[in-house]
XYZ file of C-alpha atoms in Angstrom:
743
model
C 41.802 -7.234 -22.098
C 38.028 -7.099 -21.746
C 35.851 -10.108 -21.109
C 32.164 -10.784 -21.541
C 30.291 -13.483 -19.670
C 27.532 -15.722 -20.968
C 26.001 -18.268 -18.645
C 24.377 -21.614 -19.384
C 20.848 -20.352 -19.203
C 17.599 -22.250 -19.812
C 15.936 -18.972 -20.802
C 18.468 -16.472 -22.114
C 16.044 -13.905 -23.473
C 15.071 -12.626 -20.036
C 18.188 -13.443 -18.088
C 19.073 -9.842 -17.450
C 15.595 -9.091 -16.107
C 15.505 -11.435 -13.184
C 18.947 -12.855 -12.708
C 21.278 -15.212 -14.530
C 20.338 -18.856 -14.191
C 23.685 -20.549 -14.119
C 24.298 -24.260 -13.965
C 28.005 -24.284 -13.280
C 29.098 -23.125 -16.737
C 30.629 -19.709 -17.319
C 31.919 -18.602 -20.676
C 34.612 -15.924 -20.968
C 35.203 -14.435 -24.394
C 37.990 -12.030 -25.207
C 36.950 -9.036 -27.277
C 40.549 -8.246 -28.184
C 41.508 -11.614 -29.665
C 43.920 -10.814 -32.493
C 45.641 -14.163 -33.063
C 45.580 -15.303 -29.442
C 43.822 -18.498 -28.356
C 40.286 -18.241 -26.974
C 39.853 -19.930 -23.591
C 36.433 -21.025 -22.382
C 36.303 -21.977 -18.708
C 33.548 -24.476 -17.912
C 33.584 -25.232 -14.198
C 34.715 -28.493 -12.608
C 38.234 -27.851 -13.940
C 37.148 -28.462 -17.518
C 38.757 -26.255 -20.176
C 38.034 -25.533 -23.759
C 40.774 -24.282 -26.018
C 39.820 -22.811 -29.339
C 42.590 -22.510 -31.884
C 43.129 -19.519 -34.102
C 41.654 -19.328 -37.558
C 39.336 -17.402 -39.784
C 36.714 -17.134 -37.059
C 39.020 -14.786 -35.156
C 39.401 -12.534 -38.152
C 35.619 -12.250 -38.180
C 35.373 -11.804 -34.428
C 38.124 -9.219 -34.366
C 36.021 -6.865 -36.450
C 33.437 -6.669 -33.635
C 34.109 -4.183 -30.888
C 31.741 -5.936 -28.515
C 31.575 -9.542 -27.419
C 30.072 -11.712 -30.138
C 27.336 -14.071 -28.909
C 28.249 -17.721 -29.269
C 25.826 -20.003 -30.999
C 27.345 -23.478 -30.922
C 29.998 -25.215 -28.899
C 31.242 -28.549 -30.202
C 32.653 -30.625 -27.390
C 34.479 -33.856 -26.687
C 33.527 -36.862 -24.594
C 35.371 -39.652 -22.856
C 35.270 -42.884 -24.876
C 35.657 -45.225 -21.907
C 39.272 -46.267 -22.651
C 41.096 -43.584 -20.661
C 41.034 -41.483 -23.792
C 39.046 -38.539 -25.023
C 37.424 -38.862 -28.405
C 37.610 -35.255 -29.533
C 35.289 -33.963 -32.191
C 36.404 -30.516 -33.211
C 34.006 -28.346 -35.170
C 35.599 -25.531 -37.151
C 34.704 -23.275 -40.026
C 36.393 -23.986 -43.318
C 37.057 -21.469 -46.070
C 33.498 -21.750 -47.353
C 32.113 -21.055 -43.846
C 30.631 -24.544 -43.512
C 30.984 -26.411 -40.242
C 33.181 -29.499 -40.492
C 33.610 -32.262 -37.955
C 36.880 -34.127 -37.527
C 37.901 -36.812 -35.025
C 41.147 -37.623 -33.300
C 42.263 -39.542 -30.246
C 44.836 -38.730 -27.629
C 45.760 -39.771 -24.119
C 44.836 -37.434 -21.294
C 45.350 -37.286 -17.556
C 42.165 -38.113 -15.641
C 42.835 -35.426 -13.060
C 43.156 -32.714 -15.669
C 39.621 -33.242 -17.032
C 40.597 -31.292 -20.115
C 38.069 -31.105 -22.867
C 39.035 -29.735 -26.240
C 36.433 -28.016 -28.349
C 35.921 -25.494 -31.048
C 33.067 -23.162 -31.813
C 31.068 -20.773 -33.392
C 29.927 -18.059 -35.673
C 28.569 -14.541 -35.215
C 24.812 -14.539 -34.701
C 24.574 -11.316 -36.703
C 25.678 -13.022 -39.930
C 22.231 -14.369 -40.838
C 22.975 -14.915 -44.527
C 26.000 -17.099 -43.825
C 24.003 -18.810 -41.086
C 21.372 -19.807 -43.629
C 24.015 -21.074 -46.036
C 25.661 -23.177 -43.347
C 22.353 -24.891 -42.563
C 21.300 -25.043 -46.184
C 21.466 -28.809 -46.682
C 20.980 -32.036 -44.770
C 24.701 -32.680 -44.519
C 25.453 -29.512 -42.610
C 22.291 -29.963 -40.530
C 23.558 -33.413 -39.607
C 26.895 -31.920 -38.524
C 25.112 -29.358 -36.404
C 22.958 -31.988 -34.719
C 26.054 -34.067 -34.014
C 27.692 -31.000 -32.506
C 24.727 -30.477 -30.171
C 24.793 -34.165 -29.273
C 28.474 -34.016 -28.360
C 28.036 -30.799 -26.404
C 25.306 -32.420 -24.300
C 27.514 -35.424 -23.587
C 30.423 -33.140 -22.730
C 28.274 -31.276 -20.216
C 27.442 -34.617 -18.630
C 31.171 -35.352 -18.429
C 31.866 -31.999 -16.799
C 29.238 -32.732 -14.161
C 30.096 -36.425 -13.734
C 30.991 -35.964 -10.072
C 27.602 -34.411 -9.306
C 25.722 -37.166 -11.109
C 27.729 -39.818 -9.290
C 26.650 -38.356 -5.934
C 22.956 -38.644 -6.797
C 20.931 -41.498 -5.395
C 20.654 -44.383 -7.858
C 16.942 -43.669 -8.221
C 17.741 -40.214 -9.637
C 21.069 -40.720 -11.420
C 19.670 -41.225 -14.928
C 17.296 -38.306 -14.492
C 20.121 -36.059 -13.285
C 22.139 -36.839 -16.403
C 19.158 -36.103 -18.641
C 18.560 -32.751 -16.936
C 22.176 -31.815 -17.630
C 21.719 -32.809 -21.276
C 18.654 -30.563 -21.411
C 20.493 -27.613 -19.866
C 23.321 -28.093 -22.344
C 20.784 -27.942 -25.172
C 19.132 -24.816 -23.764
C 22.508 -23.091 -23.452
C 22.816 -23.036 -27.238
C 21.058 -20.870 -29.798
C 19.297 -23.572 -31.789
C 16.456 -21.561 -33.325
C 17.755 -22.023 -36.859
C 18.235 -25.762 -36.371
C 14.668 -26.020 -35.053
C 13.406 -24.580 -38.311
C 15.626 -26.857 -40.373
C 14.535 -29.962 -38.479
C 10.921 -28.931 -38.900
C 11.405 -28.436 -42.640
C 12.457 -32.071 -43.047
C 9.790 -33.356 -40.648
C 12.151 -34.527 -37.902
C 12.723 -33.565 -34.258
C 10.957 -30.860 -32.296
C 13.658 -29.703 -29.890
C 11.018 -28.130 -27.637
C 9.491 -31.496 -26.703
C 12.486 -33.763 -26.156
C 13.137 -32.644 -22.559
C 12.461 -36.015 -20.897
C 14.896 -37.917 -23.159
C 17.382 -35.553 -24.787
C 20.240 -37.823 -25.874
C 17.982 -40.602 -27.151
C 16.010 -38.101 -29.240
C 19.136 -36.458 -30.628
C 20.565 -39.876 -31.482
C 17.375 -40.799 -33.314
C 17.456 -37.535 -35.228
C 21.081 -38.065 -36.224
C 20.312 -41.577 -37.437
C 17.361 -40.371 -39.479
C 19.407 -37.599 -41.073
C 22.160 -40.072 -41.926
C 19.560 -42.292 -43.567
C 18.301 -39.332 -45.581
C 21.835 -38.502 -46.635
C 22.828 -42.039 -47.519
C 22.201 -43.370 -51.014
C 22.176 -46.984 -49.825
C 19.253 -48.406 -47.862
C 20.959 -50.837 -45.539
C 18.579 -50.632 -42.592
C 20.338 -52.931 -40.105
C 22.212 -50.205 -38.254
C 19.175 -47.956 -38.368
C 16.994 -50.581 -36.740
C 19.522 -51.245 -33.996
C 19.921 -47.539 -33.240
C 16.169 -47.014 -33.384
C 15.471 -49.892 -31.039
C 18.060 -48.613 -28.564
C 16.652 -45.068 -28.559
C 13.116 -46.380 -28.260
C 14.154 -48.482 -25.271
C 15.845 -45.494 -23.580
C 12.836 -43.248 -24.180
C 10.513 -45.892 -22.747
C 12.768 -46.326 -19.721
C 12.893 -42.591 -19.027
C 9.133 -42.271 -19.430
C 8.673 -45.069 -16.912
C 11.108 -43.310 -14.571
C 9.108 -40.070 -14.738
C 5.852 -41.933 -14.070
C 7.426 -43.885 -11.235
C 8.745 -40.697 -9.604
C 5.273 -39.164 -9.810
C 3.579 -42.249 -8.369
C 6.056 -42.487 -5.502
C 5.501 -38.868 -4.503
C 1.797 -38.194 -5.008
C 0.326 -41.551 -5.982
C -0.794 -43.150 -9.265
C -3.032 -41.096 -11.514
C -6.743 -41.877 -11.457
C -8.256 -42.058 -14.941
C -4.997 -40.660 -16.340
C -5.739 -37.167 -15.085
C -3.782 -34.633 -13.055
C -3.977 -34.842 -9.258
C -5.968 -32.230 -7.305
C -4.518 -30.856 -4.076
C -6.712 -28.848 -1.675
C -5.499 -26.660 1.186
C -7.385 -27.365 4.417
C -7.214 -25.364 7.648
C -8.802 -25.370 11.081
C -12.113 -24.130 9.681
C -12.699 -27.640 8.289
C -13.151 -28.936 11.838
C -16.447 -27.062 12.219
C -18.084 -29.221 9.552
C -18.177 -32.969 10.097
C -18.686 -33.747 6.415
C -16.290 -31.215 4.854
C -13.326 -33.563 4.349
C -15.457 -36.331 2.877
C -17.154 -33.790 0.582
C -13.740 -32.607 -0.643
C -12.692 -36.172 -1.460
C -15.996 -36.949 -3.166
C -15.566 -33.929 -5.446
C -12.199 -35.219 -6.671
C -9.366 -34.150 -4.352
C -6.541 -36.685 -4.081
C -4.113 -34.746 -1.854
C -4.838 -32.660 1.248
C -2.404 -29.838 2.072
C -1.880 -28.467 5.578
C 0.117 -25.255 6.053
C 2.175 -25.427 9.235
C 2.263 -21.618 9.335
C -1.294 -21.826 10.698
C -2.782 -23.950 13.437
C -1.026 -26.307 15.829
C -0.473 -30.081 16.231
C -3.884 -30.580 17.839
C -5.632 -29.060 14.814
C -3.389 -30.881 12.335
C -3.963 -34.226 14.076
C -7.735 -33.888 13.854
C -7.617 -32.922 10.172
C -5.394 -35.909 9.394
C -7.643 -38.238 11.391
C -10.658 -37.150 9.395
C -8.795 -37.415 6.088
C -7.706 -40.981 6.787
C -11.157 -41.994 8.022
C -12.929 -40.458 5.004
C -10.387 -41.905 2.587
C -10.933 -45.378 3.987
C -14.731 -45.122 4.062
C -14.972 -43.750 0.516
C -12.208 -46.065 -0.763
C -10.524 -43.039 -2.345
C -6.733 -42.870 -1.857
C -5.605 -39.532 -0.465
C -2.137 -38.353 0.527
C -1.258 -35.613 2.991
C 1.244 -32.843 2.286
C 2.372 -30.565 5.104
C 4.158 -27.322 4.244
C 6.785 -26.149 6.698
C 6.266 -22.451 7.363
C 9.807 -21.485 6.403
C 11.328 -18.041 6.928
C 8.441 -16.185 5.328
C 7.973 -12.591 6.403
C 4.425 -11.876 7.568
C 2.516 -9.153 9.301
C 2.023 -9.921 12.993
C -1.079 -10.611 14.999
C -3.539 -7.819 15.472
C -5.686 -6.859 18.416
C -9.036 -8.683 18.034
C -12.003 -6.525 17.147
C -15.300 -6.538 19.045
C -17.458 -9.681 18.970
C -20.293 -8.220 16.932
C -21.939 -9.358 13.698
C -23.598 -7.136 11.105
C -26.576 -8.648 9.278
C -27.849 -6.728 6.237
C -30.498 -7.469 3.604
C -29.703 -6.742 -0.042
C -30.870 -3.300 -1.165
C -31.137 -1.423 -4.439
C -29.631 1.947 -5.306
C -32.488 3.755 -3.530
C -31.976 1.843 -0.271
C -35.056 -0.325 -0.689
C -34.791 -4.003 0.208
C -34.477 -6.453 -2.684
C -34.095 -9.717 -0.736
C -33.841 -10.326 3.013
C -30.662 -11.599 4.637
C -30.722 -15.350 5.270
C -29.633 -16.288 8.803
C -28.836 -19.778 10.093
C -29.994 -20.250 13.710
C -28.853 -23.340 15.634
C -27.879 -24.596 19.068
C -24.449 -23.812 20.494
C -21.886 -26.373 19.304
C -24.079 -27.621 16.450
C -21.432 -26.895 13.820
C -21.891 -25.099 10.512
C -25.055 -25.330 8.397
C -25.463 -28.154 5.841
C -23.411 -27.818 2.622
C -26.485 -27.093 0.475
C -27.435 -24.119 2.677
C -25.670 -20.808 2.026
C -26.691 -18.307 4.736
C -25.502 -14.716 4.943
C -24.930 -15.054 8.708
C -24.826 -17.762 11.385
C -26.170 -17.325 14.929
C -25.606 -19.870 17.705
C -28.010 -19.858 20.637
C -27.619 -21.082 24.211
C -31.106 -22.346 25.043
C -32.414 -25.760 24.056
C -36.011 -25.042 25.078
C -36.046 -21.885 23.002
C -35.093 -23.731 19.790
C -37.366 -26.712 20.505
C -40.453 -24.503 20.566
C -39.682 -22.689 17.298
C -41.856 -23.345 14.261
C -41.901 -22.093 10.680
C -43.465 -18.653 10.612
C -42.406 -17.671 14.150
C -40.721 -14.300 14.706
C -37.588 -14.137 16.863
C -37.426 -10.703 18.488
C -34.400 -8.960 20.042
C -32.793 -5.616 20.778
C -29.552 -5.286 18.790
C -26.219 -3.742 19.867
C -27.533 -0.231 19.059
C -30.753 -0.717 20.991
C -32.821 -1.066 17.810
C -35.765 -3.468 17.928
C -35.327 -6.143 15.266
C -36.782 -9.546 14.358
C -35.959 -12.722 12.412
C -38.778 -14.757 10.815
C -38.312 -18.542 10.602
C -38.670 -19.760 6.991
C -37.230 -23.306 6.995
C -36.420 -26.083 9.451
C -33.600 -28.677 9.113
C -32.489 -31.673 11.187
C -28.816 -31.368 12.150
C -26.230 -33.538 13.902
C -27.372 -32.760 17.452
C -30.828 -31.253 17.089
C -32.616 -28.832 14.801
C -31.447 -25.838 12.770
C -33.467 -23.030 11.207
C -33.215 -20.596 8.327
C -34.621 -17.164 9.169
C -35.149 -13.980 7.143
C -33.922 -10.584 8.307
C -35.506 -7.549 6.585
C -33.667 -4.734 8.426
C -29.967 -4.182 9.152
C -29.017 -5.242 12.679
C -25.916 -5.777 14.833
C -25.871 -8.948 16.944
C -23.325 -9.480 19.729
C -22.568 -12.038 22.420
C -25.280 -11.887 25.086
C -28.022 -10.574 22.816
C -31.302 -11.952 24.240
C -33.744 -13.593 21.835
C -37.400 -14.268 22.564
C -40.612 -15.268 20.870
C -44.007 -13.849 21.716
C -47.331 -15.115 20.501
C -50.948 -14.949 21.558
C -51.347 -18.712 21.824
C -48.064 -19.836 23.409
C -45.753 -18.961 26.207
C -42.782 -16.705 25.496
C -39.381 -18.460 25.313
C -35.903 -16.986 25.698
C -32.426 -17.712 24.373
C -29.038 -16.003 24.365
C -26.621 -15.448 21.420
C -23.145 -16.974 21.941
C -19.908 -17.629 20.023
C -19.990 -14.487 17.890
C -16.474 -14.296 16.413
C -14.423 -11.096 16.760
C -14.565 -8.792 13.780
C -11.678 -8.780 11.319
C -9.035 -6.211 12.189
C -7.111 -4.508 9.415
C -5.759 -1.216 8.175
C -6.914 0.247 4.892
C -4.053 1.663 2.870
C -4.254 4.110 -0.031
C -1.639 5.460 -2.427
C 0.397 8.127 -0.659
C -0.240 6.782 2.872
C 2.596 6.084 5.276
C 2.792 2.738 7.074
C 5.014 1.890 10.037
C 6.268 -1.694 10.460
C 7.349 -2.288 14.056
C 9.184 -5.199 15.670
C 6.713 -7.656 17.147
C 6.294 -7.680 20.916
C 3.662 -8.686 23.438
C 2.446 -5.104 23.819
C 2.837 -3.989 20.237
C -0.157 -5.030 18.202
C -1.958 -3.200 15.454
C -2.658 0.333 16.617
C -2.639 3.829 15.250
C 0.137 6.169 16.262
C -0.434 9.602 17.761
C -0.228 11.131 14.286
C -2.740 8.662 12.877
C -0.168 6.647 10.922
C -1.227 2.982 10.748
C 1.166 0.438 12.207
C 1.647 -3.285 11.717
C 4.145 -5.611 13.331
C 6.573 -8.231 12.040
C 8.280 -10.779 14.244
C 11.280 -11.409 11.963
C 14.463 -9.567 12.855
C 15.832 -10.299 9.355
C 13.524 -7.646 7.956
C 14.848 -4.848 10.148
C 18.486 -5.897 9.779
C 18.542 -6.114 5.977
C 16.317 -3.546 4.264
C 17.472 -0.145 3.056
C 15.691 3.089 2.109
C 14.622 3.173 -1.514
C 13.914 -0.564 -1.794
C 10.422 -1.665 -2.926
C 8.265 -3.657 -0.541
C 5.072 -5.635 -1.208
C 2.293 -6.937 1.045
C -0.295 -9.697 0.694
C 1.146 -11.317 -2.454
C 1.591 -7.970 -4.186
C -1.865 -6.469 -3.576
C -0.148 -3.512 -1.893
C 3.226 -2.006 -2.883
C 5.367 0.636 -1.280
C 8.854 2.113 -1.045
C 10.920 2.069 2.140
C 11.506 5.654 3.266
C 13.377 5.091 6.493
C 14.645 2.350 8.792
C 15.752 1.957 12.393
C 16.459 -0.925 14.713
C 12.788 -1.161 15.655
C 10.758 0.492 12.881
C 10.487 0.746 9.103
C 8.577 3.573 7.440
C 6.916 2.730 4.117
C 5.269 5.041 1.588
C 2.431 3.265 -0.230
C 2.757 3.470 -4.027
C 0.126 0.971 -5.178
C -3.262 0.024 -3.715
C -6.873 -0.250 -4.820
C -8.817 2.865 -5.904
C -10.690 2.825 -2.587
C -7.749 1.519 -0.614
C -6.736 -2.063 0.124
C -7.059 -3.919 3.408
C -3.913 -5.200 5.120
C -4.651 -7.711 7.845
C -2.710 -10.083 10.118
C -0.468 -12.888 8.835
C -0.185 -11.400 5.338
C 2.996 -11.850 3.316
C 5.777 -9.261 3.140
C 8.199 -9.337 0.189
C 11.298 -7.223 -0.432
C 12.394 -8.371 -3.918
C 15.577 -6.276 -4.137
C 16.865 -6.915 -0.606
C 19.497 -9.542 0.174
C 17.904 -10.873 3.338
C 19.960 -13.645 4.905
C 17.353 -16.204 5.874
C 18.094 -19.417 7.675
C 17.229 -22.502 5.633
C 14.992 -24.265 8.137
C 13.760 -22.199 11.068
C 13.638 -23.554 14.610
C 9.863 -23.889 14.218
C 10.355 -25.886 11.011
C 12.689 -28.326 12.749
C 10.187 -28.858 15.576
C 7.308 -29.261 13.120
C 9.323 -31.757 11.072
C 8.996 -34.258 13.943
C 5.207 -34.122 13.594
C 5.273 -34.102 9.789
C 7.531 -37.142 9.640
C 5.120 -39.119 11.825
C 1.827 -38.090 10.229
C 2.274 -36.872 6.637
C 3.241 -38.472 3.335
C 4.976 -35.400 1.885
C 6.766 -32.380 3.354
C 6.866 -29.047 1.536
C 10.094 -27.050 1.976
C 9.276 -23.363 1.725
C 11.545 -20.675 0.271
C 14.260 -22.973 -1.058
C 17.123 -20.731 -2.209
C 20.356 -22.669 -2.623
C 22.278 -25.869 -2.001
C 22.821 -25.038 1.676
C 19.076 -25.310 2.330
C 19.058 -28.827 0.855
C 22.124 -29.875 2.846
C 20.436 -28.788 6.079
C 17.254 -30.615 5.086
C 19.227 -33.767 4.341
C 20.796 -33.669 7.794
C 17.416 -33.324 9.511
C 15.832 -36.113 7.447
C 18.744 -38.455 8.163
C 18.500 -37.770 11.902
C 14.872 -38.865 11.854
C 15.402 -41.695 9.322
C 12.743 -40.250 7.022
C 14.070 -41.663 3.759
C 10.534 -42.520 2.573
C 8.993 -39.097 3.239
C 8.221 -37.272 -0.007
C 10.000 -33.923 -0.412
C 8.562 -30.998 -2.399
C 10.830 -28.021 -3.064
C 8.781 -24.814 -3.191
C 10.258 -22.378 -5.700
C 9.126 -18.905 -4.665
C 12.191 -16.631 -4.683
C 14.649 -15.216 -7.208
C 17.465 -17.281 -5.733
C 15.394 -20.445 -5.825
C 14.627 -19.869 -9.490
C 18.213 -18.969 -10.363
C 19.573 -22.062 -8.613
C 16.779 -24.435 -9.653
C 18.921 -26.938 -11.544
C 21.702 -27.095 -8.977
C 19.160 -27.376 -6.131
C 17.429 -30.290 -7.877
C 20.785 -32.024 -8.364
C 21.560 -31.604 -4.670
C 18.120 -32.909 -3.672
C 18.679 -35.935 -5.912
C 21.300 -37.102 -3.439
C 18.380 -37.952 -1.151
C 16.641 -41.322 -1.504
C 13.311 -39.568 -0.871
C 10.672 -39.139 -3.591
C 11.166 -35.636 -4.987
C 8.901 -32.941 -6.432
C 8.794 -29.198 -7.126
C 6.014 -26.698 -6.437
C 5.680 -23.550 -8.557
C 4.588 -21.167 -5.773
C 3.410 -18.456 -8.134
C 2.264 -15.978 -5.476
C 5.613 -15.045 -3.968
C 7.448 -15.895 -7.190
C 5.497 -13.304 -9.182
C 6.150 -10.632 -6.570
C 9.848 -11.490 -6.404
C 10.511 -11.741 -10.146
C 7.845 -9.587 -11.754
C 4.316 -10.328 -12.965
C 5.200 -9.865 -16.620
C 7.733 -12.705 -16.486
C 5.550 -15.327 -14.824
C 4.566 -17.083 -18.055
C 8.206 -17.610 -19.017
C 9.201 -18.504 -15.463
C 6.617 -21.241 -14.992
C 7.433 -22.567 -18.456
C 11.106 -22.724 -17.517
C 10.401 -24.588 -14.277
C 8.083 -27.060 -16.026
C 10.667 -27.756 -18.734
C 13.559 -28.205 -16.308
C 11.548 -30.530 -14.068
C 10.350 -32.481 -17.102
C 13.981 -33.047 -18.056
C 14.771 -34.112 -14.482
C 11.707 -36.431 -14.390
C 10.530 -34.538 -11.296
C 6.744 -34.105 -10.779
C 5.494 -30.516 -10.563
C 2.706 -28.998 -8.448
C 0.967 -26.002 -10.082
C -0.013 -23.684 -7.208
C -1.395 -20.273 -6.181
C -4.567 -18.500 -7.342
C -5.886 -21.431 -9.357
C -9.604 -20.728 -9.953
C -9.363 -18.071 -7.227
C -12.440 -16.122 -8.326
C -14.482 -19.320 -8.397
C -13.210 -20.327 -4.932
C -14.071 -16.938 -3.411
C -17.146 -15.785 -5.324
C -18.528 -18.880 -7.022
C -17.927 -17.504 -10.551
C -14.708 -18.238 -12.498
C -13.015 -15.931 -14.989
C -12.127 -16.995 -18.515
C -8.445 -16.505 -17.774
C -8.692 -18.895 -14.815
C -10.073 -21.655 -17.004
C -7.237 -21.325 -19.509
C -4.768 -21.184 -16.620
C -6.058 -24.569 -15.478
C -5.644 -25.873 -19.015
C -1.965 -24.836 -18.888
C -1.675 -26.436 -15.469
C -2.651 -29.828 -16.897
C 1.013 -30.191 -17.907
C 1.874 -30.466 -14.214
C 1.390 -33.631 -12.165
C -0.796 -31.867 -9.611
C -2.864 -28.661 -9.411
C -3.413 -27.005 -6.035
C -6.502 -25.113 -4.871
C -6.503 -22.786 -1.875
C -9.361 -22.662 0.594
C -12.410 -20.457 0.143
C -16.167 -20.259 0.540
C -16.882 -22.075 -2.748
C -14.066 -24.600 -2.629
C -16.354 -27.566 -3.318
C -17.635 -25.987 -6.539
C -14.044 -25.218 -7.537
C -12.929 -28.819 -6.975
C -15.847 -30.110 -9.049
C -15.062 -27.659 -11.877
C -11.372 -28.499 -11.858
C -12.155 -32.212 -11.820
C -14.444 -31.783 -14.843
C -11.751 -29.908 -16.792
C -9.136 -32.539 -15.993
C -11.463 -35.396 -16.897
C -12.279 -33.770 -20.221
C -8.562 -33.724 -20.962
C -8.001 -37.356 -20.014
C -10.986 -38.592 -22.045
C -10.050 -36.414 -25.043
C -13.351 -34.559 -24.975
C -13.209 -31.515 -27.250
C -15.464 -28.547 -27.817
C -17.956 -29.305 -30.548
C -17.222 -27.520 -33.806
C -19.499 -28.017 -36.778
C -17.513 -29.641 -39.605
C -17.097 -27.806 -42.869
C -19.324 -29.315 -45.552
C -18.147 -28.700 -49.102
C -20.860 -28.221 -51.673
C -20.691 -30.037 -54.986
C -22.224 -27.065 -56.767
C -21.025 -23.543 -57.036
C -23.561 -21.002 -55.864
């Protein structure tokens, strides 16, 4: 006997493309039925027995497994009995509902149900749903199936914290609804102006109950409205309660909404410490949450960022919460040997090599910090020499010999007061290379020459440039093994994770830097992996240190929380409001997290589950249910960078929609993350697609921006878009004026 499997899947259309998203329900259908019973096994010891009948005669004619469209289920009535509602097809192929009662053993958890019709039979399908009566039966069947799914998962719901229990049950109702093919019913409900099954996620049962009551009122010839009012009031109360629960969960995790708009989260790193006003500027522009990535920096840097956030928040009277992401078991390229401490300064030139505009250079005393926010220089030079800077005036020329021995000069154009002295803007008309120790001097006919010395020039960025067809060697990280080129000229990078070398196999695809570079593994050993590059930019793509590595098809056995994560959790629990759990994959990761939180008594620390892997997506519902056992405020982040690489770019729209819908049903706030307004953040100019992406992100409770040169402009733009949504501002369209006269 052959069997086909169909899982309870929120999105069944793409299930085969990126995994099957099960939620504990597995359906086995015999393709060689004859007159034998059809058994449907539904997890948690629940069983469904479908009796023989005409449906089997229809099914028997199909050589392959026939997709199931509806499953009518039974629910416990509270009196140690099951109230079974069995849906079956009568001779005229209409679905009928009958009720009966019988005693059952609690330990058996047996649920009796009947089913279904072939999806291919569209004409009969239309006839079945051809009137309100049959539509009512169908809606009742869906209602009972949702309640049955709750019954099957009663033990899981019971284990949830009381704060999340109602939300857990509603998520299970939603998953039960999504497991069914209800496209035809959607159309029928729309035709009579009733429910939209796409929008009832936050309150499934209450909405279905309201729809059933309204259909019964349409069907009834009498207009006795007493029962209708009672049912309507009850559903309205439940919907209001669930809406309040969703809002409360959001407020507990990320704080109350300001002006009814989505929260803005901004990633901040150690570079923020070089500007005394950066944090306050970020908050003024509209940020309400500051994110710190524990994969970068150390406790001393994190402490200073948090100190400045709290001080600025208090001074500006703008509430701001702090989220700290644990690094997790992410694979990254290792550190690279620092490049030379030299800085190239170049004016802008046209196609003929003639200068268009000079390069603007900020010149200030050592330790003065970055230039003011309204100044955007092309380069920054710090000078050791107070007397030298004190004597500078607008119009003076700073002369020096650059790293190549070329004589160059900078002409002072503007003067600014800064935190600990004076800063200058200077123009550079010729390309030069400035390094640590470069001597600066001024020389004039009326004043004495002064000298200064260039300091704090950062090392140049080290990277390898990869092109299609190149080979790349990934070596195990060690103290002596940094980025180098092998004897044959093959570029090499390092990776500190042993999981990579122990798990990958030749032929598997591999991606770097969130999918900017792709390759295929050609060979592996205990210490090296050889990769052939299959995708890169036309002129090659840079691969630098601490860039992501993804192997979508490899079954790498990560540990849930790394040893670094556990150490960092001590700091996070003492200083942050929310902890982000990276690379959540399954229930085991949540169990380990629960143990660590209980050890530290961190029941009030917000927890955000970052969904960024295939396994995390596949197990989303079951992971949320497990996390609901915690008393902590709970949220989910759609980490679209790694998720797109893992699951495929073309599926991202459906994937993020699925996560949003599931979390909406679970009343769990969502953070919309990765590449939001990225072009604006990096270049100062947004793309049209980025703006519409933000508009989609307004459905989430929070939108996250990553750091970049133009982050303040990006925050202001995002804040404007979100405010326009909350105040119902719409693009102006000239109304159509109808003429009274024909032309």
